[in-house]
mmCIF file of C-alpha atoms in Angstrom:
data_model
loop_
_atom_site.group_PDB
_atom_site.id
_atom_site.type_symbol
_atom_site.label_atom_id
_atom_site.label_comp_id
_atom_site.label_asym_id
_atom_site.label_seq_id
_atom_site.Cartn_x
_atom_site.Cartn_y
_atom_site.Cartn_z
ATOM 1 C CA MET A 1040 -24.447 8.799 -8.942
ATOM 2 C CA ASP A 1041 -24.440 12.424 -7.763
ATOM 3 C CA GLN A 1042 -26.356 11.277 -4.691
ATOM 4 C CA LEU A 1043 -23.203 9.331 -3.752
ATOM 5 C CA ARG A 1044 -20.841 12.307 -3.948
ATOM 6 C CA THR A 1045 -17.800 11.295 -1.928
ATOM 7 C CA VAL A 1046 -14.917 13.502 -0.849
ATOM 8 C CA PHE A 1047 -11.680 11.762 0.083
ATOM 9 C CA VAL A 1048 -9.791 13.871 2.623
ATOM 10 C CA CYS A 1049 -6.061 13.126 2.439
ATOM 11 C CA THR A 1050 -2.888 14.309 4.102
ATOM 12 C CA GLY A 1051 0.816 14.271 3.294
ATOM 13 C CA SER A 1052 2.348 13.744 -0.144
ATOM 14 C CA ARG A 1053 3.154 10.874 -2.487
ATOM 15 C CA GLU A 1054 5.514 9.489 0.151
ATOM 16 C CA ASN A 1055 2.387 8.481 2.054
ATOM 17 C CA GLY A 1056 1.309 5.073 0.760
ATOM 18 C CA THR A 1057 -2.247 5.752 1.878
ATOM 19 C CA ASN A 1058 -2.567 8.350 -0.884
ATOM 20 C CA TYR A 1059 -1.860 5.713 -3.546
ATOM 21 C CA ARG A 1060 -4.581 3.608 -1.961
ATOM 22 C CA ILE A 1061 -7.087 6.443 -2.283
ATOM 23 C CA LEU A 1062 -6.087 7.313 -5.849
ATOM 24 C CA GLY A 1063 -6.524 3.713 -6.974
ATOM 25 C CA LEU A 1064 -9.895 3.392 -5.275
ATOM 26 C CA ALA A 1065 -11.231 6.777 -6.417
ATOM 27 C CA ARG A 1066 -10.103 6.322 -10.024
ATOM 28 C CA SER A 1067 -11.845 2.974 -10.412
ATOM 29 C CA ALA A 1068 -14.930 4.098 -8.463
ATOM 30 C CA ARG A 1069 -15.251 7.118 -10.755
ATOM 31 C CA LYS A 1070 -15.373 4.791 -13.766
ATOM 32 C CA LEU A 1071 -18.330 3.117 -12.077
ATOM 33 C CA GLY A 1072 -20.101 6.463 -11.832
ATOM 34 C CA LEU A 1073 -19.104 7.698 -8.382
ATOM 35 C CA ASP A 1074 -18.908 11.493 -8.039
ATOM 36 C CA ALA A 1075 -15.467 11.503 -6.394
ATOM 37 C CA HIS A 1076 -13.392 14.454 -5.202
ATOM 38 C CA ILE A 1077 -10.031 14.445 -3.427
ATOM 39 C CA ILE A 1078 -8.611 17.018 -1.011
ATOM 40 C CA PHE A 1079 -4.825 17.259 -0.717
ATOM 41 C CA PRO A 1080 -2.597 19.684 1.174
ATOM 42 C CA GLY A 1081 -1.125 22.125 -1.330
ATOM 43 C CA LEU A 1082 2.470 21.021 -0.855
ATOM 44 C CA PRO A 1083 4.776 21.820 -3.809
ATOM 45 C CA GLU A 1084 5.282 18.105 -4.506
ATOM 46 C CA ASN A 1085 1.522 17.555 -4.576
ATOM 47 C CA ARG A 1086 1.005 20.416 -7.023
ATOM 48 C CA ARG A 1087 3.728 18.922 -9.234
ATOM 49 C CA TRP A 1088 2.038 15.535 -8.890
ATOM 50 C CA PHE A 1089 -1.289 16.974 -10.082
ATOM 51 C CA PRO A 1090 -0.347 20.046 -12.118
ATOM 52 C CA GLU A 1091 -3.799 20.307 -13.689
ATOM 53 C CA SER A 1092 -5.613 19.827 -10.357
ATOM 54 C CA HIS A 1093 -7.242 16.561 -11.343
ATOM 55 C CA TYR A 1094 -6.410 12.877 -11.450
ATOM 56 C CA ASP A 1095 -7.834 11.169 -14.521
ATOM 57 C CA GLY A 1096 -10.910 13.375 -14.314
ATOM 58 C CA ILE A 1097 -11.223 13.395 -10.507
ATOM 59 C CA PRO A 1098 -11.033 16.983 -9.188
ATOM 60 C CA ILE A 1099 -8.117 17.583 -6.818
ATOM 61 C CA HIS A 1100 -8.727 20.379 -4.326
ATOM 62 C CA PHE A 1101 -5.654 21.874 -2.657
ATOM 63 C CA THR A 1102 -5.464 23.457 0.788
ATOM 64 C CA ALA A 1103 -2.915 25.764 2.358
ATOM 65 C CA CYS A 1104 0.180 24.069 3.781
ATOM 66 C CA ASP A 1105 0.205 25.680 7.212
ATOM 67 C CA PRO A 1106 -1.274 23.142 9.700
ATOM 68 C CA LEU A 1107 -4.057 25.382 11.018
ATOM 69 C CA LYS A 1108 -4.878 26.792 7.591
ATOM 70 C CA GLU A 1109 -4.952 23.269 6.162
ATOM 71 C CA LEU A 1110 -7.581 22.278 8.721
ATOM 72 C CA ARG A 1111 -9.616 25.409 8.001
ATOM 73 C CA ASP A 1112 -9.389 24.911 4.235
ATOM 74 C CA LYS A 1113 -10.450 21.285 4.433
ATOM 75 C CA TYR A 1114 -13.543 22.197 6.396
ATOM 76 C CA ALA A 1115 -14.354 25.062 3.999
ATOM 77 C CA LEU A 1116 -13.947 22.775 0.963
ATOM 78 C CA LEU A 1117 -16.255 20.207 2.494
ATOM 79 C CA CYS A 1118 -18.833 22.923 3.101
ATOM 80 C CA SER A 1119 -18.509 23.984 -0.537
ATOM 81 C CA LEU A 1120 -18.662 20.487 -2.036
ATOM 82 C CA ARG A 1121 -21.451 19.279 0.278
ATOM 83 C CA PRO A 1122 -20.743 15.546 -0.071
ATOM 84 C CA ARG A 1123 -23.026 12.794 1.105
ATOM 85 C CA PHE A 1124 -19.957 10.822 2.213
ATOM 86 C CA VAL A 1125 -16.773 12.192 3.746
ATOM 87 C CA HIS A 1126 -14.042 9.558 3.495
ATOM 88 C CA CYS A 1127 -11.351 10.376 6.069
ATOM 89 C CA THR A 1128 -8.221 8.580 4.936
ATOM 90 C CA ALA A 1129 -6.215 8.755 8.164
ATOM 91 C CA VAL A 1130 -6.730 9.299 11.887
ATOM 92 C CA MET A 1131 -4.208 12.127 11.934
ATOM 93 C CA MET A 1132 -4.330 15.684 13.270
ATOM 94 C CA ARG A 1133 -4.396 17.176 9.767
ATOM 95 C CA CYS A 1134 -7.126 14.867 8.544
ATOM 96 C CA PHE A 1135 -9.636 13.703 11.140
ATOM 97 C CA PRO A 1136 -10.691 16.962 12.901
ATOM 98 C CA PRO A 1137 -12.136 18.762 9.825
ATOM 99 C CA CYS A 1138 -13.958 15.585 8.769
ATOM 100 C CA PHE A 1139 -15.400 15.157 12.254
ATOM 101 C CA ALA A 1140 -16.336 18.849 12.435
ATOM 102 C CA TYR A 1141 -18.164 18.709 9.108
ATOM 103 C CA ARG A 1142 -19.986 15.560 10.206
ATOM 104 C CA THR A 1143 -21.297 17.342 13.308
ATOM 105 C CA THR A 1144 -22.571 20.415 11.410
ATOM 106 C CA HIS A 1145 -23.947 18.902 8.185
ATOM 107 C CA ARG A 1146 -26.005 15.984 7.052
ATOM 108 C CA CYS A 1147 -23.475 13.501 5.739
ATOM 109 C CA GLU A 1148 -21.950 10.163 6.591
ATOM 110 C CA LEU A 1149 -18.417 9.980 7.932
ATOM 111 C CA ILE A 1150 -16.321 7.062 6.740
ATOM 112 C CA VAL A 1151 -12.993 6.503 8.469
ATOM 113 C CA ASP A 1152 -10.357 4.445 6.691
ATOM 114 C CA PHE A 1153 -7.914 2.379 8.759
ATOM 115 C CA ASP A 1154 -5.034 1.038 6.675
ATOM 116 C CA GLU A 1155 -2.607 0.803 9.617
ATOM 117 C CA HIS A 1156 -2.873 0.702 13.396
ATOM 118 C CA MET A 1157 -1.108 4.011 13.948
ATOM 119 C CA SER A 1158 -1.193 4.041 17.746
ATOM 120 C CA ARG A 1159 0.744 0.744 17.813
ATOM 121 C CA ILE A 1160 3.633 1.792 15.552
ATOM 122 C CA LYS A 1161 6.556 2.083 17.931
ATOM 123 C CA ILE A 1162 8.740 4.197 15.649
ATOM 124 C CA PHE A 1163 6.460 7.092 16.652
ATOM 125 C CA GLY A 1164 7.047 8.744 20.001
ATOM 126 C CA LEU A 1165 4.619 8.223 22.868
ATOM 127 C CA PRO A 1166 2.874 11.638 22.556
ATOM 128 C CA ARG A 1167 2.148 11.050 18.885
ATOM 129 C CA ARG A 1168 0.885 7.541 19.517
ATOM 130 C CA MET A 1169 -1.414 8.875 22.247
ATOM 131 C CA CYS A 1170 -2.815 11.367 19.733
ATOM 132 C CA PHE A 1171 -3.443 8.545 17.267
ATOM 133 C CA LEU A 1172 -5.106 6.527 20.014
ATOM 134 C CA LEU A 1173 -7.457 9.401 20.826
ATOM 135 C CA PHE A 1174 -8.503 9.778 17.194
ATOM 136 C CA GLU A 1175 -8.896 6.015 16.790
ATOM 137 C CA ARG A 1176 -11.333 5.968 19.695
ATOM 138 C CA LEU A 1177 -13.209 8.988 18.397
ATOM 139 C CA ALA A 1178 -13.413 7.399 14.964
ATOM 140 C CA THR A 1179 -14.768 4.074 16.174
ATOM 141 C CA ASN A 1180 -17.335 5.891 18.326
ATOM 142 C CA TYR A 1181 -18.518 8.607 15.959
ATOM 143 C CA ALA A 1182 -17.864 7.444 12.388
ATOM 144 C CA ASP A 1183 -20.941 6.174 10.564
ATOM 145 C CA ARG A 1184 -18.980 3.514 8.704
ATOM 146 C CA LEU A 1185 -15.487 2.070 8.790
ATOM 147 C CA VAL A 1186 -13.203 0.886 6.012
ATOM 148 C CA VAL A 1187 -10.289 -1.380 6.979
ATOM 149 C CA ALA A 1188 -7.367 -2.626 4.912
ATOM 150 C CA SER A 1189 -6.724 -5.869 6.787
ATOM 151 C CA ARG A 1190 -8.540 -8.697 8.518
ATOM 152 C CA PHE A 1191 -6.585 -7.845 11.647
ATOM 153 C CA LEU A 1192 -7.973 -4.293 11.666
ATOM 154 C CA GLU A 1193 -11.424 -5.618 10.816
ATOM 155 C CA GLN A 1194 -11.388 -7.696 13.991
ATOM 156 C CA TRP A 1195 -9.777 -4.989 16.114
ATOM 157 C CA PHE A 1196 -11.924 -1.989 15.131
ATOM 158 C CA GLY A 1197 -14.961 -3.593 13.536
ATOM 159 C CA GLY A 1198 -15.971 -5.632 16.538
ATOM 160 C CA ARG A 1199 -16.084 -2.720 18.976
ATOM 161 C CA LYS A 1200 -19.171 -0.895 17.727
ATOM 162 C CA ARG A 1201 -22.109 -2.178 15.771
ATOM 163 C CA LYS A 1202 -21.752 -0.345 12.472
ATOM 164 C CA GLN A 1203 -21.017 -1.059 8.837
ATOM 165 C CA VAL A 1204 -17.468 -2.205 8.157
ATOM 166 C CA LEU A 1205 -15.952 -2.771 4.735
ATOM 167 C CA TYR A 1206 -12.867 -4.969 4.462
ATOM 168 C CA LEU A 1207 -11.023 -3.268 1.604
ATOM 169 C CA PRO A 1208 -7.405 -4.349 1.093
ATOM 170 C CA ASN A 1209 -5.085 -2.512 -1.246
ATOM 171 C CA ALA A 1210 -4.955 -3.503 -4.908
ATOM 172 C CA VAL A 1211 -3.356 -2.778 -8.278
ATOM 173 C CA ASP A 1212 -4.546 -0.516 -11.098
ATOM 174 C CA LEU A 1213 -4.366 -3.099 -13.879
ATOM 175 C CA ASP A 1214 -4.793 -0.882 -16.924
ATOM 176 C CA ILE A 1215 -2.036 1.459 -15.720
ATOM 177 C CA PHE A 1216 0.209 -1.481 -14.784
ATOM 178 C CA GLU A 1217 -0.253 -3.139 -18.178
ATOM 179 C CA GLU A 1218 0.445 0.110 -20.014
ATOM 180 C CA GLN A 1219 3.590 0.869 -18.024
ATOM 181 C CA GLN A 1220 5.067 -2.636 -18.240
ATOM 182 C CA SER A 1221 5.725 -2.136 -21.956
ATOM 183 C CA GLY A 1222 9.433 -2.489 -22.696
ATOM 184 C CA TRP A 1223 10.283 -4.823 -19.818
ATOM 185 C CA GLU A 1224 11.956 -7.285 -22.226
ATOM 186 C CA GLU A 1225 14.590 -4.718 -23.162
ATOM 187 C CA LEU A 1226 15.254 -3.994 -19.500
ATOM 188 C CA LYS A 1227 15.681 -7.694 -18.751
ATOM 189 C CA ARG A 1228 18.210 -8.123 -21.588
ATOM 190 C CA GLN A 1229 20.659 -5.845 -19.788
ATOM 191 C CA TRP A 1230 21.164 -8.600 -17.215
ATOM 192 C CA GLY A 1231 22.466 -11.015 -19.825
ATOM 193 C CA GLY A 1232 20.077 -13.922 -19.394
ATOM 194 C CA ARG A 1233 20.687 -14.306 -15.671
ATOM 195 C CA LYS A 1234 17.759 -14.931 -13.339
ATOM 196 C CA VAL A 1235 16.655 -11.686 -11.729
ATOM 197 C CA VAL A 1236 15.758 -11.618 -8.029
ATOM 198 C CA THR A 1237 14.137 -8.312 -7.061
ATOM 199 C CA TYR A 1238 13.803 -6.558 -3.727
ATOM 200 C CA PHE A 1239 11.423 -3.621 -4.114
ATOM 201 C CA GLY A 1240 11.042 -1.113 -1.304
ATOM 202 C CA THR A 1241 12.847 1.036 1.214
ATOM 203 C CA LEU A 1242 16.361 -0.064 2.102
ATOM 204 C CA SER A 1243 15.928 -0.105 5.852
ATOM 205 C CA SER A 1244 16.500 -2.545 8.698
ATOM 206 C CA HIS A 1245 12.805 -2.048 9.533
ATOM 207 C CA TYR A 1246 12.047 -4.008 6.342
ATOM 208 C CA ASP A 1247 14.896 -6.555 6.586
ATOM 209 C CA ALA A 1248 16.690 -5.269 3.506
ATOM 210 C CA ASP A 1249 19.943 -6.241 5.228
ATOM 211 C CA MET A 1250 18.729 -9.859 5.374
ATOM 212 C CA VAL A 1251 18.220 -9.851 1.619
ATOM 213 C CA LEU A 1252 21.690 -8.409 0.981
ATOM 214 C CA GLU A 1253 23.364 -11.027 3.194
ATOM 215 C CA ALA A 1254 21.426 -13.798 1.456
ATOM 216 C CA ALA A 1255 22.456 -12.412 -1.932
ATOM 217 C CA GLN A 1256 26.146 -12.402 -0.975
ATOM 218 C CA ARG A 1257 25.994 -15.949 0.337
ATOM 219 C CA MET A 1258 24.169 -17.289 -2.709
ATOM 220 C CA LEU A 1259 26.484 -15.519 -5.146
ATOM 221 C CA GLU A 1260 29.467 -17.233 -3.563
ATOM 222 C CA GLN A 1261 28.072 -20.477 -5.012
ATOM 223 C CA ARG A 1262 26.558 -19.415 -8.348
ATOM 224 C CA ASN A 1263 26.971 -16.784 -11.057
ATOM 225 C CA ASP A 1264 23.673 -17.168 -12.903
ATOM 226 C CA LEU A 1265 21.826 -14.648 -10.689
ATOM 227 C CA VAL A 1266 21.528 -10.917 -10.367
ATOM 228 C CA PHE A 1267 19.936 -9.315 -7.304
ATOM 229 C CA VAL A 1268 18.233 -6.020 -8.071
ATOM 230 C CA PHE A 1269 17.410 -3.623 -5.228
ATOM 231 C CA ALA A 1270 14.819 -1.098 -6.391
ATOM 232 C CA GLY A 1271 14.323 1.676 -3.851
ATOM 233 C CA GLY A 1272 16.112 4.259 -1.763
ATOM 234 C CA GLY A 1273 16.598 4.546 1.963
ATOM 235 C CA GLU A 1274 19.118 5.289 4.662
ATOM 236 C CA MET A 1275 21.057 2.062 3.995
ATOM 237 C CA LEU A 1276 21.541 2.567 0.247
ATOM 238 C CA GLU A 1277 25.065 4.004 0.321
ATOM 239 C CA ALA A 1278 26.230 1.516 2.956
ATOM 240 C CA PHE A 1279 24.871 -1.350 0.830
ATOM 241 C CA ARG A 1280 26.647 -0.037 -2.259
ATOM 242 C CA GLU A 1281 29.942 0.206 -0.380
ATOM 243 C CA ARG A 1282 29.529 -3.284 1.083
ATOM 244 C CA THR A 1283 28.820 -4.671 -2.390
ATOM 245 C CA ARG A 1284 31.818 -2.857 -3.876
ATOM 246 C CA ARG A 1285 34.147 -4.270 -1.222
ATOM 247 C CA ALA A 1286 32.839 -7.780 -1.960
ATOM 248 C CA GLY A 1287 33.448 -7.319 -5.693
ATOM 249 C CA LEU A 1288 29.803 -8.064 -6.519
ATOM 250 C CA GLU A 1289 28.802 -4.838 -8.277
ATOM 251 C CA ASN A 1290 27.853 -6.736 -11.439
ATOM 252 C CA GLN A 1291 25.746 -9.257 -9.529
ATOM 253 C CA ILE A 1292 24.077 -6.986 -6.950
ATOM 254 C CA GLN A 1293 22.686 -3.827 -8.476
ATOM 255 C CA PHE A 1294 21.060 -0.841 -6.795
ATOM 256 C CA CYS A 1295 18.609 1.214 -8.816
ATOM 257 C CA GLY A 1296 17.840 3.764 -6.129
ATOM 258 C CA PHE A 1297 14.449 5.417 -6.314
ATOM 259 C CA VAL A 1298 12.426 4.073 -9.259
ATOM 260 C CA PRO A 1299 9.722 6.424 -10.639
ATOM 261 C CA ASP A 1300 6.166 5.107 -10.387
ATOM 262 C CA GLU A 1301 5.826 4.792 -14.144
ATOM 263 C CA SER A 1302 8.933 2.544 -14.359
ATOM 264 C CA VAL A 1303 8.042 0.160 -11.535
ATOM 265 C CA PRO A 1304 5.968 -2.277 -13.666
ATOM 266 C CA LYS A 1305 8.918 -2.727 -16.067
ATOM 267 C CA TYR A 1306 11.240 -3.737 -13.243
ATOM 268 C CA LEU A 1307 8.661 -6.094 -11.776
ATOM 269 C CA CYS A 1308 7.861 -7.802 -15.070
ATOM 270 C CA ALA A 1309 11.576 -8.244 -15.771
ATOM 271 C CA SER A 1310 11.951 -10.209 -12.529
ATOM 272 C CA ASP A 1311 12.101 -13.971 -12.096
ATOM 273 C CA ALA A 1312 11.347 -13.826 -8.362
ATOM 274 C CA PHE A 1313 10.468 -11.292 -5.694
ATOM 275 C CA VAL A 1314 11.829 -11.369 -2.161
ATOM 276 C CA PHE A 1315 9.811 -9.715 0.578
ATOM 277 C CA PRO A 1316 10.733 -10.481 4.207
ATOM 278 C CA ILE A 1317 8.009 -9.301 6.576
ATOM 279 C CA ARG A 1318 8.250 -9.954 10.317
ATOM 280 C CA ASP A 1319 5.352 -11.339 12.307
ATOM 281 C CA ASN A 1320 4.533 -8.428 14.589
ATOM 282 C CA TRP A 1321 1.520 -6.232 15.407
ATOM 283 C CA TRP A 1322 2.403 -3.558 12.855
ATOM 284 C CA ASN A 1323 2.754 -6.024 9.976
ATOM 285 C CA ARG A 1324 -0.360 -7.992 10.885
ATOM 286 C CA ALA A 1325 -2.358 -4.769 10.800
ATOM 287 C CA ARG A 1326 -1.035 -3.179 7.611
ATOM 288 C CA CYS A 1327 -1.621 -4.064 3.976
ATOM 289 C CA PRO A 1328 1.565 -3.702 1.879
ATOM 290 C CA LEU A 1329 0.798 -2.132 -1.505
ATOM 291 C CA LYS A 1330 3.759 -3.819 -3.183
ATOM 292 C CA VAL A 1331 2.238 -7.291 -2.786
ATOM 293 C CA TYR A 1332 -0.482 -6.505 -5.314
ATOM 294 C CA SER A 1333 2.020 -5.174 -7.846
ATOM 295 C CA PHE A 1334 3.987 -8.410 -7.395
ATOM 296 C CA VAL A 1335 0.789 -10.319 -8.076
ATOM 297 C CA ALA A 1336 0.186 -8.325 -11.297
ATOM 298 C CA ALA A 1337 3.665 -9.297 -12.549
ATOM 299 C CA MET A 1338 2.811 -12.977 -11.884
ATOM 300 C CA ALA A 1339 6.324 -14.007 -10.831
ATOM 301 C CA PRO A 1340 7.044 -16.192 -7.762
ATOM 302 C CA ILE A 1341 7.114 -14.408 -4.392
ATOM 303 C CA VAL A 1342 9.324 -15.470 -1.458
ATOM 304 C CA THR A 1343 7.930 -13.981 1.727
ATOM 305 C CA ASN A 1344 6.473 -14.721 5.177
ATOM 306 C CA PRO A 1345 2.874 -15.816 5.900
ATOM 307 C CA VAL A 1346 1.980 -12.669 7.851
ATOM 308 C CA GLY A 1347 -1.306 -10.761 7.891
ATOM 309 C CA GLU A 1348 -2.529 -9.534 4.531
ATOM 310 C CA VAL A 1349 0.414 -11.114 2.714
ATOM 311 C CA ARG A 1350 -0.942 -14.544 3.609
ATOM 312 C CA GLU A 1351 -4.536 -13.377 3.078
ATOM 313 C CA ALA A 1352 -3.748 -12.138 -0.436
ATOM 314 C CA LEU A 1353 -1.406 -14.885 -1.641
ATOM 315 C CA GLY A 1354 -2.778 -18.000 0.046
ATOM 316 C CA ASP A 1355 -0.932 -21.065 -1.240
ATOM 317 C CA ARG A 1356 0.484 -19.275 -4.280
ATOM 318 C CA ALA A 1357 3.647 -17.990 -2.622
ATOM 319 C CA TRP A 1358 6.857 -19.385 -1.172
ATOM 320 C CA TYR A 1359 7.053 -18.951 2.612
ATOM 321 C CA PHE A 1360 10.096 -19.102 4.883
ATOM 322 C CA LYS A 1361 10.532 -18.997 8.655
ATOM 323 C CA ASP A 1362 10.319 -15.563 10.243
ATOM 324 C CA GLY A 1363 13.787 -13.972 10.473
ATOM 325 C CA ASP A 1364 15.609 -17.205 9.498
ATOM 326 C CA ILE A 1365 18.147 -16.347 6.811
ATOM 327 C CA ASP A 1366 19.164 -19.977 6.241
ATOM 328 C CA ASP A 1367 15.561 -20.941 5.579
ATOM 329 C CA PHE A 1368 15.166 -17.852 3.401
ATOM 330 C CA ILE A 1369 18.067 -18.977 1.199
ATOM 331 C CA ARG A 1370 16.780 -22.557 1.068
ATOM 332 C CA VAL A 1371 13.295 -21.481 -0.006
ATOM 333 C CA LEU A 1372 14.622 -18.989 -2.559
ATOM 334 C CA GLU A 1373 16.859 -21.684 -4.092
ATOM 335 C CA GLU A 1374 13.851 -24.018 -4.435
ATOM 336 C CA CYS A 1375 11.782 -21.206 -5.889
ATOM 337 C CA LEU A 1376 14.397 -20.437 -8.555
ATOM 338 C CA ILE A 1377 14.523 -24.103 -9.594
ATOM 339 C CA LEU A 1378 10.779 -24.337 -10.246
ATOM 340 C CA GLY A 1379 10.203 -20.741 -11.339
ATOM 341 C CA ARG A 1380 6.690 -20.165 -12.644
ATOM 342 C CA ASN A 1381 6.008 -23.907 -12.530
ATOM 343 C CA GLY A 1382 5.836 -23.674 -8.743
ATOM 344 C CA PRO A 1383 3.538 -21.613 -6.496
ATOM 345 C CA CYS A 1384 2.836 -18.398 -8.362
ATOM 346 C CA PRO A 1385 0.032 -15.845 -8.860
ATOM 347 C CA ASP A 1386 -2.271 -16.417 -11.835
ATOM 348 C CA GLN A 1387 -4.600 -14.197 -13.853
ATOM 349 C CA ALA A 1388 -7.612 -14.983 -11.694
ATOM 350 C CA MET A 1389 -5.707 -13.763 -8.636
ATOM 351 C CA VAL A 1390 -4.622 -10.632 -10.517
ATOM 352 C CA ASP A 1391 -8.222 -9.788 -11.426
ATOM 353 C CA ARG A 1392 -9.394 -10.455 -7.882
ATOM 354 C CA HIS A 1393 -6.851 -8.013 -6.474
ATOM 355 C CA SER A 1394 -7.556 -5.180 -8.910
ATOM 356 C CA TRP A 1395 -8.848 -1.750 -7.927
ATOM 357 C CA ARG A 1396 -11.766 -2.386 -10.254
ATOM 358 C CA ALA A 1397 -12.907 -5.280 -8.059
ATOM 359 C CA ARG A 1398 -12.343 -3.244 -4.889
ATOM 360 C CA ALA A 1399 -14.233 -0.245 -6.292
ATOM 361 C CA GLU A 1400 -17.252 -2.375 -7.179
ATOM 362 C CA ALA A 1401 -17.463 -3.485 -3.542
ATOM 363 C CA TYR A 1402 -16.944 0.085 -2.323
ATOM 364 C CA VAL A 1403 -19.766 1.496 -4.450
ATOM 365 C CA ARG A 1404 -22.073 -1.280 -3.223
ATOM 366 C CA PHE A 1405 -21.037 -0.383 0.318
ATOM 367 C CA LEU A 1406 -21.972 3.268 -0.198
ATOM 368 C CA SER A 1407 -25.271 2.304 -1.800
ATOM 369 C CA ASP A 1408 -26.242 0.010 1.068
ATOM 370 C CA ASP A 1409 -28.355 1.892 3.614
ATOM 371 C CA SER A 1410 -28.672 -1.048 5.985
ATOM 372 C CA SER A 1411 -26.924 -0.722 9.339
ATOM 373 C CA GLY A 1412 -24.995 -3.041 11.593
ATOM 374 C CA SER A 1413 -23.790 -5.422 8.891
ATOM 375 C CA ASP A 1414 -20.213 -6.186 7.930
ATOM 376 C CA ARG A 1415 -19.039 -6.214 4.349
ATOM 377 C CA SER A 1416 -16.052 -7.608 2.481
ATOM 378 C CA ALA A 1417 -14.590 -6.263 -0.736
ATOM 379 C CA GLY A 1418 -15.229 -9.410 -2.704
ATOM 380 C CA VAL A 1419 -11.809 -10.896 -2.030
ATOM 381 C CA ALA A 1420 -11.076 -14.555 -1.624
ATOM 382 C CA LYS A 1421 -7.931 -16.330 -0.570
ATOM 383 C CA GLY A 1422 -5.529 -17.256 -3.340
#
């Protein structure tokens, strides 16, 4: 498929969830024959991440780290690789301008990928959000095709201009997940037969980690057959540890800190339930949390909120509680633990549907389709 040579232009490091999205898509698309290349800034952590300058056979091209030199290098690499498709992974200063510049000087198609609505994220200052807004408008006007990670973004950006739009949520790399889950039984034994409730993600009030900790403390006052495992770092980690120590619950509430990528599937498969509070707001309706698809691959019950892509992905196979209501959260989690995998839960069909293989098949069809003005969906159906 050399005629479909596609260069994914990325920014940031492995802390940027968008880069995991692109790696999963590109890896599976390559197995389908796509001539894929990836451009990354040459940050030390990125060079350690890809020490041989490839990802499972996909060439990784590094740029300089200086902002202006990074832009120059990205444009020069595009000129050297001469792709038919330039896939811009973010409407950011270090990503969009070289993609747009190459599109204006060469015969190619520019694809812009929206996996969040950056101009609406209020944790960014106003000047930065205005910059995002400018690039969002440029992208929707001048991109040849759009890729969106959520139905919300599909409606917001896809309806503005008549052009091809692919709804492409995040997914899970099943072969990697299945390989890395090996040994989860031994990990689970360390918790002595207790039911394991896992919170996976950043320990931050932005993600309601404090709600989960309060629920854990209240539930553990009434029962001793549970262990709450918090997998992830964040600014609240040390405060949570101290709060747990003062409550005398160090054996029942455990903090793993940062968990390496290759160990995540073990922790997930050792879990009896996942807890994932997600507030109903603009940001969460627009984004597509990667962790949901890893939860699905582990096929354990998920206690969460019916917001955006969480609801779209899980359908009626999850346990939902009222937004921000800790009492309802505890009630639903208690019911979930009683029924376990006999209640609402992901199954193998859902796992396969939310794999990067399935997404990549839709993406390659999207690239191969020369028709204009038609919307596309990445072959996903509600759970």
